[in-house]
C-alpha positions as semicolon CSV with decimal commas, in nm:
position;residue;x (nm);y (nm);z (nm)
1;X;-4,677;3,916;1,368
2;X;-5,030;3,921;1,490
3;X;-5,112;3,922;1,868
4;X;-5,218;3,543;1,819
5;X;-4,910;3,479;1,642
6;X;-4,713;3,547;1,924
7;X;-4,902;3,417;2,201
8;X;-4,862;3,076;2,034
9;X;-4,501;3,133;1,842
10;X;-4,300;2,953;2,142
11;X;-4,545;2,631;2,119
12;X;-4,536;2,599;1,725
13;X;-4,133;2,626;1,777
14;X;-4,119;2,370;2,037
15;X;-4,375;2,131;1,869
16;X;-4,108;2,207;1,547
17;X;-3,849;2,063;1,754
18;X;-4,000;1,752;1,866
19;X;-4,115;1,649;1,510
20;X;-3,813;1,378;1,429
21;X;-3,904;1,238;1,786
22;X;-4,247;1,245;1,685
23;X;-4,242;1,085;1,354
24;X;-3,995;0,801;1,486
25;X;-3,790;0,928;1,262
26;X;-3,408;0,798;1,367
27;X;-3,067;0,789;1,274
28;X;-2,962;0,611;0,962
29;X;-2,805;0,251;1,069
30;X;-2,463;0,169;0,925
31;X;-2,365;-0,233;0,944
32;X;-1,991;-0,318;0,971
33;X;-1,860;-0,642;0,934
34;X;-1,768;-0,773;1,292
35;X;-2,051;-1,003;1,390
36;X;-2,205;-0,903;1,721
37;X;-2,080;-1,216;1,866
38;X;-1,733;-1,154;1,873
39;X;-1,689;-0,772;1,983
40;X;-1,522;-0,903;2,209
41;X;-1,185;-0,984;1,985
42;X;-0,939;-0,793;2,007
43;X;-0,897;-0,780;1,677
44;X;-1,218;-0,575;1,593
45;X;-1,155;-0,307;1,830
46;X;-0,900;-0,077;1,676
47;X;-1,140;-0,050;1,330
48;X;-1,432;-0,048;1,491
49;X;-1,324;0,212;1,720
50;X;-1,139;0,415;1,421
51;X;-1,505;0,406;1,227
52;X;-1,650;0,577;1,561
53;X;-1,388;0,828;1,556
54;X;-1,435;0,874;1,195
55;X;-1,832;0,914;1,204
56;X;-1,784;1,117;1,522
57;X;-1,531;1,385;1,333
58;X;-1,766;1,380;1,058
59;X;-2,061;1,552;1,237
60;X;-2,306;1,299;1,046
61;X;-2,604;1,155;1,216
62;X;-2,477;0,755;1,146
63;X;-2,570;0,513;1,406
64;X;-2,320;0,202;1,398
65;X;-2,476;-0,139;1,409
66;X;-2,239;-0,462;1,425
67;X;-2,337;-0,701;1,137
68;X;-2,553;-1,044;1,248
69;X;-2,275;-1,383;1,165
70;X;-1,973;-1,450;1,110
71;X;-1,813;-1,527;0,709
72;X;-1,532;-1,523;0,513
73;X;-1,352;-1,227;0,346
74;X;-1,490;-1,359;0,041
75;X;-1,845;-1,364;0,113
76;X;-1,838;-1,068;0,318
77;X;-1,696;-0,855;0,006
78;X;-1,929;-1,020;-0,183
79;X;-2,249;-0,913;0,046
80;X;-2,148;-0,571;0,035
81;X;-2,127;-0,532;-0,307
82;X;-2,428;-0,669;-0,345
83;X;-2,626;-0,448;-0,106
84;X;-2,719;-0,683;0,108
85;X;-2,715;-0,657;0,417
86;X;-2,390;-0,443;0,493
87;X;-2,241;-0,097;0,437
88;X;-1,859;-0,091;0,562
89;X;-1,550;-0,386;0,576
90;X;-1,239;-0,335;0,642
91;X;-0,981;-0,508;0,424
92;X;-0,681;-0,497;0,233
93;X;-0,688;-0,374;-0,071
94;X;-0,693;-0,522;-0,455
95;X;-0,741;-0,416;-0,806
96;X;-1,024;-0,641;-0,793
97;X;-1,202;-0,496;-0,443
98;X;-1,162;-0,099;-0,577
99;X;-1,324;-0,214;-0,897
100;X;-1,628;-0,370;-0,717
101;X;-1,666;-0,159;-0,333
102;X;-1,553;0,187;-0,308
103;X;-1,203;0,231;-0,066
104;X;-1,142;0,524;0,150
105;X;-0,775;0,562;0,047
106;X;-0,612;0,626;0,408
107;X;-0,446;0,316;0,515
108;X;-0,666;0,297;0,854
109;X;-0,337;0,095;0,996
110;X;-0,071;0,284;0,865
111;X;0,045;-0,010;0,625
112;X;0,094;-0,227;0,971
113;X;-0,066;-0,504;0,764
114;X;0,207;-0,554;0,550
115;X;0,438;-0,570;0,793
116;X;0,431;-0,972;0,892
117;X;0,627;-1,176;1,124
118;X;0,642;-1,522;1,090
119;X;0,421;-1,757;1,327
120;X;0,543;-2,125;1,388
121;X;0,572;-2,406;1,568
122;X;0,814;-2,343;1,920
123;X;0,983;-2,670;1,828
124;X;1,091;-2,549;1,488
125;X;1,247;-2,143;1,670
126;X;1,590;-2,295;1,577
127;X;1,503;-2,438;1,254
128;X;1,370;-2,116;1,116
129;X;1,622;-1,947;1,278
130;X;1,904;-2,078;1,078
131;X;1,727;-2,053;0,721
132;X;1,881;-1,810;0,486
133;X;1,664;-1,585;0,282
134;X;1,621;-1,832;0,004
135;X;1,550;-2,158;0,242
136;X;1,323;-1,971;0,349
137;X;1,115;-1,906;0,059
138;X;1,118;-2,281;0,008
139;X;0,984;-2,362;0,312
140;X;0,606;-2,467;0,330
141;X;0,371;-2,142;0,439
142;X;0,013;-2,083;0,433
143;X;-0,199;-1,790;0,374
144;X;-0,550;-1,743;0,288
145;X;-0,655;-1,820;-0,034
146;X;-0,888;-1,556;-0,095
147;X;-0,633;-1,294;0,057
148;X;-0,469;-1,061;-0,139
149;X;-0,179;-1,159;0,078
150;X;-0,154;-1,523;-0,162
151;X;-0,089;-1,385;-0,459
152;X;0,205;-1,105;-0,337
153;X;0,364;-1,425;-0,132
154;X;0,304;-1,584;-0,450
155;X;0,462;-1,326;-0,666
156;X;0,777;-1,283;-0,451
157;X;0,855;-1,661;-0,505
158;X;0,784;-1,790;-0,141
159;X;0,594;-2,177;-0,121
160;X;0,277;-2,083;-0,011
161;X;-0,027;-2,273;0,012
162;X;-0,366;-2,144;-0,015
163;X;-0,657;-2,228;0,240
164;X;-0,998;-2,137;0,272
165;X;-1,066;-2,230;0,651
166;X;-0,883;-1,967;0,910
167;X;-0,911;-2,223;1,176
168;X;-0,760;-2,499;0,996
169;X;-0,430;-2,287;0,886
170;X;-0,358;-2,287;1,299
171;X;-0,420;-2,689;1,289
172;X;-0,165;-2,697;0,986
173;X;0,119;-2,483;1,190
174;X;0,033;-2,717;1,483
175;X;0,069;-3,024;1,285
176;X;0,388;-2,936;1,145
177;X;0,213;-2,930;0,786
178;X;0,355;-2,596;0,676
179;X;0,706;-2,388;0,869
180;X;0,551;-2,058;0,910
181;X;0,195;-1,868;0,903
182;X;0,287;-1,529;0,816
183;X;0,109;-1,281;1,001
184;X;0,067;-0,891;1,050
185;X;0,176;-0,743;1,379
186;X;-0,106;-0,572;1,492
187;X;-0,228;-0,956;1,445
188;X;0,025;-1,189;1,584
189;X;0,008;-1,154;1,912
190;X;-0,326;-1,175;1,990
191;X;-0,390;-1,492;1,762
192;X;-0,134;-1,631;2,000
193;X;-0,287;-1,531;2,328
194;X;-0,557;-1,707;2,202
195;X;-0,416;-2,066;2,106
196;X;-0,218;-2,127;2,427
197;X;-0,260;-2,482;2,405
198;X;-0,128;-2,513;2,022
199;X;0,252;-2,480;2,118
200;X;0,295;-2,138;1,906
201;X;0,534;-1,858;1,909
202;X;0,692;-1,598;1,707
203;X;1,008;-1,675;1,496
204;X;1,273;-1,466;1,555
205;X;1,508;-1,264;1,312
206;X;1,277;-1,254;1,021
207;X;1,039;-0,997;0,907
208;X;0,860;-0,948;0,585
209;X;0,726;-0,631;0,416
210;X;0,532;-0,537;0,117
211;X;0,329;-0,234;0,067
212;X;-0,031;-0,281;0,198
213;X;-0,312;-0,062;0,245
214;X;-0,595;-0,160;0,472
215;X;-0,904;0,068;0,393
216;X;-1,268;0,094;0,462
217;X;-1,481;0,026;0,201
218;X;-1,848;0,097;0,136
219;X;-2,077;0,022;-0,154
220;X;-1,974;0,116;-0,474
221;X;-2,268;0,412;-0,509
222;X;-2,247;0,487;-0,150
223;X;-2,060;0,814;-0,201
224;X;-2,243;0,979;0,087
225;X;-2,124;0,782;0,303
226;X;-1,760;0,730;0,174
227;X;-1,732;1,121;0,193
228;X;-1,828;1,097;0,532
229;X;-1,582;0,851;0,643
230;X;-1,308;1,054;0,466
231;X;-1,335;1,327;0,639
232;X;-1,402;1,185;0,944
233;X;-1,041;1,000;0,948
234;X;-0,910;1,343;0,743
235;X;-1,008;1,558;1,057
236;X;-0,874;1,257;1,317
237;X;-0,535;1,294;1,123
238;X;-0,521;1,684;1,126
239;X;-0,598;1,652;1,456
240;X;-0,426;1,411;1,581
241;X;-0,678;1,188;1,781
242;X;-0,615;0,890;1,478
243;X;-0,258;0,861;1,552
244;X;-0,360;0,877;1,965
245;X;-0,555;0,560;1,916
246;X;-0,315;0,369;1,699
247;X;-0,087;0,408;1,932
248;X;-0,341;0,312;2,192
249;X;-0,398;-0,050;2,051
250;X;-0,059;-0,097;1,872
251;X;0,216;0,083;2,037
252;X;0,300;-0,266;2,250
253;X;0,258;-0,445;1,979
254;X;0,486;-0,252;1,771
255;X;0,776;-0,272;2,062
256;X;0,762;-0,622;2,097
257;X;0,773;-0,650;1,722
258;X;1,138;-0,490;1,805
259;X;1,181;-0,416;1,380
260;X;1,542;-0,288;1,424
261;X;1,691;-0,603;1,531
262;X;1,522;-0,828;1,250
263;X;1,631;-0,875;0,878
264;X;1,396;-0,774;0,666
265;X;1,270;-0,948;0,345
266;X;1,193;-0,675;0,140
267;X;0,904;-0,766;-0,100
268;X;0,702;-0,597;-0,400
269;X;0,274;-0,576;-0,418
270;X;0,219;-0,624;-0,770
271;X;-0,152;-0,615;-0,725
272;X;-0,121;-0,268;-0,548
273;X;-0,349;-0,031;-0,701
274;X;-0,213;0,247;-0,895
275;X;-0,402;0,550;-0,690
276;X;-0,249;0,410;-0,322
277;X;-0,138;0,726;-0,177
278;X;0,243;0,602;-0,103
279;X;0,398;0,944;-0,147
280;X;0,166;1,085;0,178
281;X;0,440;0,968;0,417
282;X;0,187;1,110;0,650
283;X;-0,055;0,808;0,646
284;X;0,210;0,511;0,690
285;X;0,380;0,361;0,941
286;X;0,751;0,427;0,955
287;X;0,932;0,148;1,201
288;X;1,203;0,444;1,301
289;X;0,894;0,629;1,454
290;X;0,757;0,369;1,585
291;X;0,407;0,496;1,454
């Protein structure tokens, strides 16, 4: 190196340096979809938080931006796969979803969404108390009809009726329209904290279970960031700061579920895709764990 060189070889290597700063240049925005105007929800902040974790462990430079309004599952899906506008949900999978988004297959809540209590009116407790497994697949229930969660209730012979409006499936439970509103635990309880004035509550005795995954998903030729995600939630697992924050939001949850004392309705997913990693008892919840 020439004596000029090096007189000016610390300055070249610190202007280096500076260049992204520079040029402007930042770090690649990811949207999720949890409008901006309800962060505060509870039920945002284990996913949202999990995708942190997840680009965190992943040593990528991704900068996570919530989305700008609130719509349905239906439209959301549909705005991701059409680039526009959004790069990760979170959602239960379908046949249907892996065929148009791409799923990270590690169940982000351990399978906790299939794992649904029964939400009613506190007038009918009794009622639904007494039902046998049969009565109570005849009784009027509600579930969202874009939900994958329809057609399984559907398939497993329960009277379900299909609504498009997640406010108005409340006002049907209130009005004594349907018996139950089958929900999942880490669910339940919050939705109920935040309808004191509806005369809810959780039925006892009955629980029902399917096999459920609840994945991220990004665009369908988004495979940079997909890989990034995987091993973001693949080092969170090995190490176990994942299973530290699901127990951080759900433990409680999971306790006042109290499984072992409720009969369980055992019920199949027929639209669970073939590649669901079931056999990884690693990645789902198992109630005599308690995680």
């Amino acid at each position: 190196m020439s004596v000029m060189m090096a007189r000016f070889y610390p300055l070249v290597c610190f202007i280096f340096l500076l260049l992204p700063f520079l040029s402007g240049a930042q770090p690649q925005q990811v949207i999720y979809s949890w409008p901006m105007s309800m962060l505060g929800d509870v039920r945002g902040s284990y996913p949202i938080a999990l995708l942190h974790l997840a680009i965190e462990k992943s040593g990528t430079d991704y900068q996570l931006v919530p989305s700008g309004q609130v719509m349905t599952q239906h439209r959301t899906l549909r705005q991701l796969g059409s680039n526009n506008g959004l790069d990760v949900v979170w959602t239960m999978t379908s046949p249907e979803r892996e065929k148009e988004l791409r799923p990270i297959r590690i169940p982000i809540d351990r399978g906790l969404i299939g794992w649904r209590l029964l939400l009613i009116h506190q007038d009918n407790e009794q009622k639904i108390q007494q039902l046998d497994e049969r009565q109570l697949k005849n009784s009027p229930s509600v579930q969202g009809s874009d939900w994958p969660d329809y057609p399984i209730l559907k398939a497993n012979h329960f009277r379900v009726l299909g609504s498009g409006d997640f406010d108005s499936m409340f006002k049907m439970l209130k009005a004594r329209r349907i018996d139950y509103f089958p929900r999942s635990i880490t669910e339940i309880w919050p939705e109920l904290q935040q309808r004191p004035g509806m005369s809810l509550a959780v039925a006892p005795k009955w629980v029902l279970n399917y096999p459920a995954a609840l994945y991220f998903f990004v665009q369908k030729d988004n495979i940079e960031l997909a890989n990034a995600i995987e091993i973001g939630l693949l080092r969170a697992i090995e190490d176990g700061s994942m299973q530290q924050l699901f127990l951080q939001h759900f433990s409680s949850a999971i306790q006042q579920a109290d499984l072992k004392s409720r009969t369980v309705i055992q019920l199949t997913n027929p639209i669970l895709p073939a590649e669901t990693p079931l056999k990884n008892k690693m990645l789902w919840f198992d109630p005599q764990l308690g995680y």
